[in-house]
Tab-separated table of N, CA and C in Angstrom:
chain	number	residue	atom	x	y	z
A	1	MET	N	23.957	101.071	33.035
A	1	MET	CA	25.661	101.128	32.722
A	1	MET	C	26.635	99.985	32.906
A	2	LYS	N	25.743	98.775	33.230
A	2	LYS	CA	26.659	97.671	32.646
A	2	LYS	C	26.383	97.034	31.171
A	3	ASN	N	25.778	97.558	30.676
A	3	ASN	CA	25.722	97.357	29.007
A	3	ASN	C	26.561	98.228	28.922
A	4	GLN	N	26.697	99.302	29.117
A	4	GLN	CA	27.625	100.343	28.166
A	4	GLN	C	29.456	99.482	28.379
A	5	VAL	N	29.426	99.308	29.540
A	5	VAL	CA	30.397	98.854	30.099
A	5	VAL	C	31.073	97.463	29.492
A	6	MET	N	30.065	96.594	28.820
A	6	MET	CA	30.439	95.307	28.200
A	6	MET	C	30.563	95.360	27.095
A	7	GLU	N	29.754	96.183	26.504
A	7	GLU	CA	30.825	97.272	25.002
A	7	GLU	C	31.530	97.690	24.969
A	8	MET	N	31.576	98.216	25.758
A	8	MET	CA	33.279	99.009	26.006
A	8	MET	C	33.946	97.770	26.035
A	9	VAL	N	34.043	97.052	26.656
A	9	VAL	CA	34.823	96.287	26.847
A	9	VAL	C	35.244	95.101	25.638
A	10	THR	N	34.134	94.599	25.840
A	10	THR	CA	34.494	93.904	24.241
A	10	THR	C	35.293	94.257	23.216
A	11	GLU	N	34.520	95.693	22.616
A	11	GLU	CA	35.550	96.176	21.832
A	11	GLU	C	36.439	96.546	21.714
A	12	THR	N	36.825	96.985	22.391
A	12	THR	CA	38.986	97.300	23.333
A	12	THR	C	39.361	95.580	22.861
A	13	ILE	N	38.595	94.673	23.976
A	13	ILE	CA	39.350	93.382	23.855
A	13	ILE	C	39.066	92.262	22.592
A	14	LEU	N	37.785	92.780	21.903
A	14	LEU	CA	37.774	92.031	20.739
A	14	LEU	C	39.080	92.322	19.525
A	15	GLU	N	39.443	93.638	19.667
A	15	GLU	CA	40.425	94.180	19.127
A	15	GLU	C	41.365	93.552	18.366
A	16	SER	N	41.730	92.856	19.458
A	16	SER	CA	43.355	92.281	20.271
A	16	SER	C	43.151	90.777	19.792
A	17	LEU	N	41.932	89.807	19.444
A	17	LEU	CA	41.659	88.165	19.691
A	17	LEU	C	41.147	88.484	17.945
A	18	GLU	N	41.268	86.874	17.572
A	18	GLU	CA	40.782	86.521	16.475
A	18	GLU	C	39.609	85.729	16.928
A	19	ASP	N	38.351	86.539	15.426
A	19	ASP	CA	37.173	85.772	15.633
A	19	ASP	C	37.601	84.232	15.376
A	20	GLU	N	36.583	83.465	17.207
A	20	GLU	CA	36.724	82.181	17.022
A	20	GLU	C	37.672	81.659	18.031
A	21	SER	N	38.582	82.358	17.894
A	21	SER	CA	39.773	81.938	18.640
A	21	SER	C	39.173	81.381	19.986
A	22	GLU	N	40.555	80.489	20.697
A	22	GLU	CA	40.255	79.572	21.740
A	22	GLU	C	39.709	81.148	22.834
A	23	GLU	N	40.818	82.011	22.874
A	23	GLU	CA	40.626	83.315	23.359
A	23	GLU	C	38.930	83.391	23.560
A	24	PHE	N	39.178	83.567	22.606
A	24	PHE	CA	38.037	84.098	21.736
A	24	PHE	C	36.581	84.036	22.635
A	25	LYS	N	36.425	82.683	22.696
A	25	LYS	CA	35.326	81.892	23.376
A	25	LYS	C	35.281	82.364	24.845
A	26	GLN	N	36.889	81.858	25.174
A	26	GLN	CA	36.877	82.227	26.574
A	26	GLN	C	36.455	83.528	27.300
A	27	PHE	N	36.998	84.273	26.337
A	27	PHE	CA	36.558	85.895	27.074
A	27	PHE	C	35.254	86.382	26.633
A	28	GLU	N	34.330	85.529	25.509
A	28	GLU	CA	32.965	85.842	25.630
A	28	GLU	C	32.337	84.895	26.922
A	29	GLN	N	32.882	83.790	27.566
A	29	GLN	CA	32.247	83.176	28.011
A	29	GLN	C	32.706	83.911	29.841
A	30	GLU	N	33.318	84.587	29.864
A	30	GLU	CA	33.661	85.642	30.808
A	30	GLU	C	33.069	86.423	30.992
A	31	MET	N	32.501	87.247	30.050
A	31	MET	CA	31.455	88.399	29.963
A	31	MET	C	30.039	87.841	30.687
A	32	GLU	N	29.957	86.432	29.781
A	32	GLU	CA	28.440	86.413	30.329
A	32	GLU	C	28.503	85.997	32.198
A	33	VAL	N	29.076	85.454	32.646
A	33	VAL	CA	29.447	85.359	34.165
A	33	VAL	C	29.440	86.652	34.796
A	34	TRP	N	30.685	87.774	34.148
A	34	TRP	CA	30.047	89.024	34.616
A	34	TRP	C	29.151	89.666	34.482
A	35	SER	N	28.707	89.451	33.128
A	35	SER	CA	26.822	90.254	33.450
A	35	SER	C	26.090	89.947	34.072
A	36	VAL	N	26.108	88.437	34.975
A	36	VAL	CA	25.044	88.456	35.828
A	36	VAL	C	25.854	88.017	37.408
A	37	SER	N	26.943	88.574	37.286
A	37	SER	CA	27.879	88.662	39.067
A	37	SER	C	27.522	89.851	39.769
A	38	GLU	N	27.053	89.424	40.978
A	38	GLU	CA	26.385	90.761	42.045
A	38	GLU	C	27.936	91.470	42.626
A	39	LYS	N	28.683	90.158	42.926
A	39	LYS	CA	30.591	90.342	42.857
A	39	LYS	C	31.303	90.581	42.192
A	40	ARG	N	32.141	91.137	41.495
A	40	ARG	CA	33.077	91.161	40.711
A	40	ARG	C	34.907	91.134	41.791
A	41	GLU	N	35.406	90.446	41.241
A	41	GLU	CA	36.911	90.883	40.897
A	41	GLU	C	37.729	91.699	39.816
A	42	LEU	N	38.161	92.625	40.200
A	42	LEU	CA	39.549	93.210	39.572
A	42	LEU	C	39.663	92.368	38.199
A	43	LYS	N	39.757	92.365	36.689
A	43	LYS	CA	40.046	91.479	35.500
A	43	LYS	C	40.889	91.896	34.840
A	44	GLU	N	42.112	92.428	35.247
A	44	GLU	CA	43.691	93.268	34.995
A	44	GLU	C	43.130	92.932	32.902
A	45	GLN	N	42.694	93.425	32.623
A	45	GLN	CA	42.708	93.323	31.183
A	45	GLN	C	43.036	94.566	30.276
A	46	LEU	N	42.623	95.511	31.161
A	46	LEU	CA	42.739	96.595	30.116
A	46	LEU	C	43.702	97.856	30.932
A	47	GLU	N	44.331	98.642	30.230
A	47	GLU	CA	45.175	99.795	30.402
A	47	GLU	C	44.855	100.769	30.753
A	48	THR	N	45.213	101.311	31.698
A	48	THR	CA	44.227	102.927	32.700
A	48	THR	C	44.120	103.760	31.443
A	49	HIS	N	44.676	104.353	30.574
A	49	HIS	CA	44.308	105.163	29.867
A	49	HIS	C	43.049	104.380	28.839
A	50	GLN	N	42.634	103.017	28.714
A	50	GLN	CA	41.645	103.248	27.947
A	50	GLN	C	40.440	102.769	28.833
A	51	ILE	N	40.568	102.574	30.430
A	51	ILE	CA	39.252	102.496	31.826
A	51	ILE	C	39.134	104.051	31.237
A	52	VAL	N	40.231	105.138	31.324
A	52	VAL	CA	39.724	106.357	31.671
A	52	VAL	C	39.099	107.178	30.461
A	53	GLU	N	39.477	106.757	29.472
A	53	GLU	CA	38.385	106.737	28.271
A	53	GLU	C	37.309	106.281	28.247
A	54	ALA	N	37.056	105.255	28.680
A	54	ALA	CA	35.777	104.119	28.464
A	54	ALA	C	35.104	105.608	29.878
A	55	THR	N	35.630	106.202	31.000
A	55	THR	CA	34.484	106.230	31.543
A	55	THR	C	34.193	107.389	31.377
A	56	ALA	N	35.183	108.294	30.400
A	56	ALA	CA	35.091	110.109	29.939
A	56	ALA	C	34.027	109.871	29.398
A	57	SER	N	33.471	108.722	28.397
A	57	SER	CA	32.752	108.852	27.352
A	57	SER	C	31.649	108.287	28.178
A	58	MET	N	31.334	107.302	29.077
A	58	MET	CA	29.743	106.956	30.259
A	58	MET	C	29.801	108.823	30.732
A	59	VAL	N	30.530	109.333	31.142
A	59	VAL	CA	30.547	110.524	32.045
A	59	VAL	C	29.511	111.444	31.906
A	60	GLU	N	30.378	111.565	30.288
A	60	GLU	CA	29.715	112.789	29.189
A	60	GLU	C	28.476	112.242	29.370
A	61	ILE	N	27.373	110.957	29.445
A	61	ILE	CA	26.561	110.873	28.979
A	61	ILE	C	25.628	110.756	30.314
A	62	THR	N	26.295	110.570	31.406
A	62	THR	CA	25.459	110.362	33.126
A	62	THR	C	26.719	111.294	33.652
A	63	PRO	N	26.757	112.378	33.483
A	63	PRO	CA	27.762	112.715	34.601
A	63	PRO	C	28.016	112.440	35.936
A	64	ASP	N	26.760	111.848	36.942
A	64	ASP	CA	26.826	111.427	38.115
A	64	ASP	C	27.200	110.632	38.224
A	65	LEU	N	27.748	109.523	37.540
A	65	LEU	CA	27.534	108.041	38.054
A	65	LEU	C	28.920	107.383	39.127
A	66	GLU	N	28.610	106.792	39.677
A	66	GLU	CA	28.789	106.432	41.010
A	66	GLU	C	30.391	105.159	40.733
A	67	LEU	N	31.642	105.682	41.374
A	67	LEU	CA	32.811	104.345	42.021
A	67	LEU	C	32.168	103.938	43.084
A	68	ARG	N	31.873	102.306	43.108
A	68	ARG	CA	32.285	102.141	44.328
A	68	ARG	C	33.000	100.912	44.027
A	69	MET	N	34.188	100.335	45.144
A	69	MET	CA	34.861	99.133	44.524
A	69	MET	C	34.876	99.248	46.574
A	70	LYS	N	35.568	97.704	46.767
A	70	LYS	CA	35.725	97.486	47.959
A	70	LYS	C	37.304	97.085	47.809
A	71	LEU	N	38.028	97.135	48.558
A	71	LEU	CA	39.866	96.661	48.567
A	71	LEU	C	40.006	95.882	49.968
A	72	ASP	N	39.437	94.485	49.962
A	72	ASP	CA	39.425	93.462	51.307
A	72	ASP	C	37.565	94.092	51.968
A	73	HIS	N	38.298	94.710	53.001
A	73	HIS	CA	37.220	94.958	53.529
A	73	HIS	C	36.440	96.786	53.941
A	74	ILE	N	37.921	97.448	53.192
A	74	ILE	CA	37.673	98.758	53.366
A	74	ILE	C	36.561	98.787	51.847
A	75	GLY	N	35.908	100.155	51.917
A	75	GLY	CA	34.985	100.582	50.549
A	75	GLY	C	35.224	101.922	50.147
A	76	VAL	N	35.820	102.279	49.209
A	76	VAL	CA	35.592	103.397	48.319
A	76	VAL	C	34.799	104.151	47.418
A	77	ASN	N	33.974	104.776	47.855
A	77	ASN	CA	33.045	105.708	47.277
A	77	ASN	C	33.454	106.833	46.677
A	78	GLY	N	32.923	106.979	45.587
A	78	GLY	CA	33.436	108.239	44.704
A	78	GLY	C	32.386	108.384	43.656
A	79	MET	N	32.469	109.133	41.976
A	79	MET	CA	32.302	109.700	41.432
A	79	MET	C	33.333	108.687	40.314
A	80	LEU	N	32.342	108.430	39.323
A	80	LEU	CA	33.445	107.574	37.790
A	80	LEU	C	34.337	108.104	37.793
A	81	SER	N	33.815	109.815	37.168
A	81	SER	CA	35.012	110.789	36.746
A	81	SER	C	36.226	111.286	37.543
A	82	ASP	N	36.317	110.503	38.836
A	82	ASP	CA	37.409	110.428	39.769
A	82	ASP	C	38.415	109.708	39.479
A	83	PHE	N	38.219	108.171	38.665
A	83	PHE	CA	39.173	107.640	37.964
A	83	PHE	C	40.088	108.244	37.091
A	84	GLY	N	41.365	108.292	37.537
A	84	GLY	CA	42.927	108.442	36.942
A	84	GLY	C	42.979	109.992	37.101
A	85	GLU	N	41.860	110.813	37.669
A	85	GLU	CA	41.821	112.080	38.393
A	85	GLU	C	42.543	112.296	39.847
A	86	THR	N	41.887	111.475	40.885
A	86	THR	CA	42.248	111.609	41.920
A	86	THR	C	42.023	110.502	42.745
A	87	VAL	N	41.631	109.243	41.749
A	87	VAL	CA	41.429	108.207	42.524
A	87	VAL	C	42.071	106.760	41.548
A	88	HIS	N	43.785	106.342	42.136
A	88	HIS	CA	44.447	105.330	41.263
A	88	HIS	C	44.632	104.687	41.864
A	89	VAL	N	44.487	103.491	41.052
A	89	VAL	CA	44.687	102.088	41.199
A	89	VAL	C	46.132	101.275	40.717
A	90	ALA	N	46.651	100.963	41.528
A	90	ALA	CA	47.937	100.650	40.889
A	90	ALA	C	48.663	98.925	41.327
A	91	LYS	N	49.704	97.906	41.850
A	91	LYS	CA	49.970	97.217	42.040
A	91	LYS	C	51.543	97.522	42.783
A	92	LEU	N	51.358	96.656	43.618
A	92	LEU	CA	53.037	96.959	44.491
A	92	LEU	C	53.388	95.640	45.014
A	93	ASN	N	54.199	95.001	44.885
A	93	ASN	CA	54.799	94.080	45.237
A	93	ASN	C	53.293	92.694	44.782
A	94	GLY	N	52.597	92.591	43.944
A	94	GLY	CA	51.411	91.386	43.508
A	94	GLY	C	50.197	92.445	44.413
A	95	LYS	N	50.742	93.042	44.973
A	95	LYS	CA	48.479	93.894	46.175
A	95	LYS	C	48.744	95.168	45.329
A	96	TYR	N	47.424	94.987	45.127
A	96	TYR	CA	46.825	96.425	45.296
A	96	TYR	C	46.956	97.343	45.899
A	97	VAL	N	47.111	98.280	45.453
A	97	VAL	CA	46.921	99.529	46.027
A	97	VAL	C	46.394	100.893	45.386
A	98	THR	N	45.643	101.104	46.249
A	98	THR	CA	44.846	102.638	45.320
A	98	THR	C	45.366	103.885	46.612
A	99	ILE	N	45.562	105.140	45.486
A	99	ILE	CA	45.872	106.195	46.304
A	99	ILE	C	44.532	107.215	45.527
A	100	ILE	N	44.040	107.721	46.832
A	100	ILE	CA	43.242	109.063	46.765
A	100	ILE	C	43.922	110.099	46.505
A	101	GLU	N	43.823	111.359	46.057
A	101	GLU	CA	44.237	112.641	45.785
A	101	GLU	C	42.854	113.311	46.998
A	102	SER	N	43.270	114.054	47.941
A	102	SER	CA	42.208	115.075	47.944
A	102	SER	C	43.321	116.320	48.926
A	103	ASP	N	42.099	117.139	48.820
A	103	ASP	CA	43.134	118.845	49.346
A	103	ASP	C	42.488	118.557	51.414
A	104	THR	N	41.788	117.804	51.613
A	104	THR	CA	41.113	117.546	52.873
A	104	THR	C	41.211	115.827	53.119
A	105	ILE	N	41.374	116.084	54.515
A	105	ILE	CA	40.586	114.567	55.225
A	105	ILE	C	40.017	114.889	56.674
A	106	THR	N	37.995	114.717	56.210
A	106	THR	CA	37.318	114.252	57.676
A	106	THR	C	36.729	113.557	58.411
A	107	PHE	N	36.420	113.473	59.140
A	107	PHE	CA	35.892	112.731	60.069
A	107	PHE	C	34.783	112.320	60.605
A	108	GLU	N	33.803	111.899	60.618
A	108	GLU	CA	32.481	111.764	61.017
A	108	GLU	C	32.368	110.572	62.716
A	109	LYS	N	31.305	111.147	63.105
A	109	LYS	CA	30.798	110.595	64.314
A	109	LYS	C	31.982	110.219	65.602
A	110	THR	N	32.339	108.993	65.243
A	110	THR	CA	33.226	108.770	66.054
A	110	THR	C	34.811	109.318	65.843
A	111	ALA	N	35.044	109.684	67.556
A	111	ALA	CA	36.546	110.002	66.943
A	111	ALA	C	37.792	109.452	66.700
A	112	SER	N	39.073	109.738	66.879
A	112	SER	CA	39.795	108.603	65.825
A	112	SER	C	41.287	109.422	66.395
A	113	PRO	N	42.091	108.330	67.126
A	113	PRO	CA	43.760	109.276	66.940
A	113	PRO	C	44.170	108.858	65.578
A	114	ILE	N	43.950	108.868	64.427
A	114	ILE	CA	43.699	109.360	63.292
A	114	ILE	C	43.783	110.773	62.542
A	115	GLU	N	43.109	111.323	63.389
A	115	GLU	CA	42.332	112.477	63.242
A	115	GLU	C	43.611	113.778	63.346
A	116	PHE	N	44.856	112.828	64.217
A	116	PHE	CA	45.673	113.894	64.831
A	116	PHE	C	47.372	113.473	63.989
A	117	LEU	N	47.462	112.879	62.820
A	117	LEU	CA	48.287	112.355	61.985
A	117	LEU	C	49.071	113.249	61.297
A	118	ARG	N	50.388	113.282	61.323
A	118	ARG	CA	50.893	113.856	60.579
A	118	ARG	C	51.541	113.472	59.380
A	119	PRO	N	50.746	113.213	58.277
A	119	PRO	CA	50.808	112.214	57.243
A	119	PRO	C	52.778	111.874	57.029
A	120	ASP	N	53.059	110.629	56.349
A	120	ASP	CA	54.264	110.245	55.580
A	120	ASP	C	54.210	110.773	54.048
A	121	GLU	N	55.454	111.227	53.877
A	121	GLU	CA	55.149	111.529	51.914
A	121	GLU	C	55.327	109.611	51.686
A	122	LEU	N	54.610	109.790	50.249
A	122	LEU	CA	54.026	108.650	49.725
A	122	LEU	C	55.328	107.827	49.592
A	123	ASP	N	56.477	108.221	49.280
A	123	ASP	CA	57.249	107.420	48.892
A	123	ASP	C	58.133	106.318	50.106
A	124	VAL	N	57.674	106.720	51.416
A	124	VAL	CA	58.325	106.847	52.563
A	124	VAL	C	57.544	105.624	52.438
A	125	VAL	N	56.111	105.493	52.348
A	125	VAL	CA	54.794	104.740	52.671
A	125	VAL	C	55.318	103.814	51.666
A	126	ILE	N	55.785	103.902	50.533
A	126	ILE	CA	55.536	103.008	49.434
A	126	ILE	C	57.347	102.039	50.144
A	127	GLU	N	57.701	102.287	50.063
A	127	GLU	CA	59.506	101.405	51.248
A	127	GLU	C	58.710	101.181	52.222
A	128	ARG	N	57.691	100.903	53.080
A	128	ARG	CA	57.354	100.638	53.924
A	128	ARG	C	56.564	99.480	53.667
A	129	ILE	N	55.752	99.646	52.373
A	129	ILE	CA	55.163	98.451	51.851
A	129	ILE	C	56.158	97.708	51.432
A	130	LYS	N	56.899	97.744	50.422
A	130	LYS	CA	57.459	97.059	49.648
A	130	LYS	C	58.422	96.105	51.139
A	131	GLY	N	58.444	96.554	52.061
A	131	GLY	CA	59.488	95.798	53.086
A	131	GLY	C	58.801	94.869	53.572
A	132	ARG	N	56.927	95.577	53.478
A	132	ARG	CA	56.592	94.304	54.319
A	132	ARG	C	55.707	93.316	53.411
A	133	ASN	N	55.938	93.429	52.486
A	133	ASN	CA	55.099	92.566	51.051
A	133	ASN	C	56.026	92.412	50.767
A	134	PRO	N	57.399	91.370	50.417
A	134	PRO	CA	58.251	90.869	49.475
A	134	PRO	C	56.868	90.104	48.432
A	135	VAL	N	57.745	90.487	47.052
A	135	VAL	CA	57.344	89.461	46.118
A	135	VAL	C	57.506	87.572	45.983
A	136	GLU	N	56.729	87.251	46.002
A	136	GLU	CA	56.700	86.029	45.699
A	136	GLU	C	56.797	85.148	44.778
């Protein structure tokens, strides 16, 4: 899967870079480091629609590809096909925000007061985040 991702990203990025330019060389070096890294951070190089197109073609070949990412200490596990459909990544005041859509929320093993939550509307949560994390 890593090779498929590298090919897709390289093809997309190279469309906007001139061969042998400084940016081109830097991109090649970054891709070499990326290809051998166990843990990687978000690169912010492609638009959401480009990622959705790429994941669609990968899922067409291998439908059960997993999506695993960590937001600080919080893990998100799903299917790659969920990205752009029910899993969304955005920035709000310079911080990453992940929105996960679902019809239900279930809890396993330990009990939590969160199980009794009456969820706020999304716009209320966004305003709360904006008020807590001003742009620097």
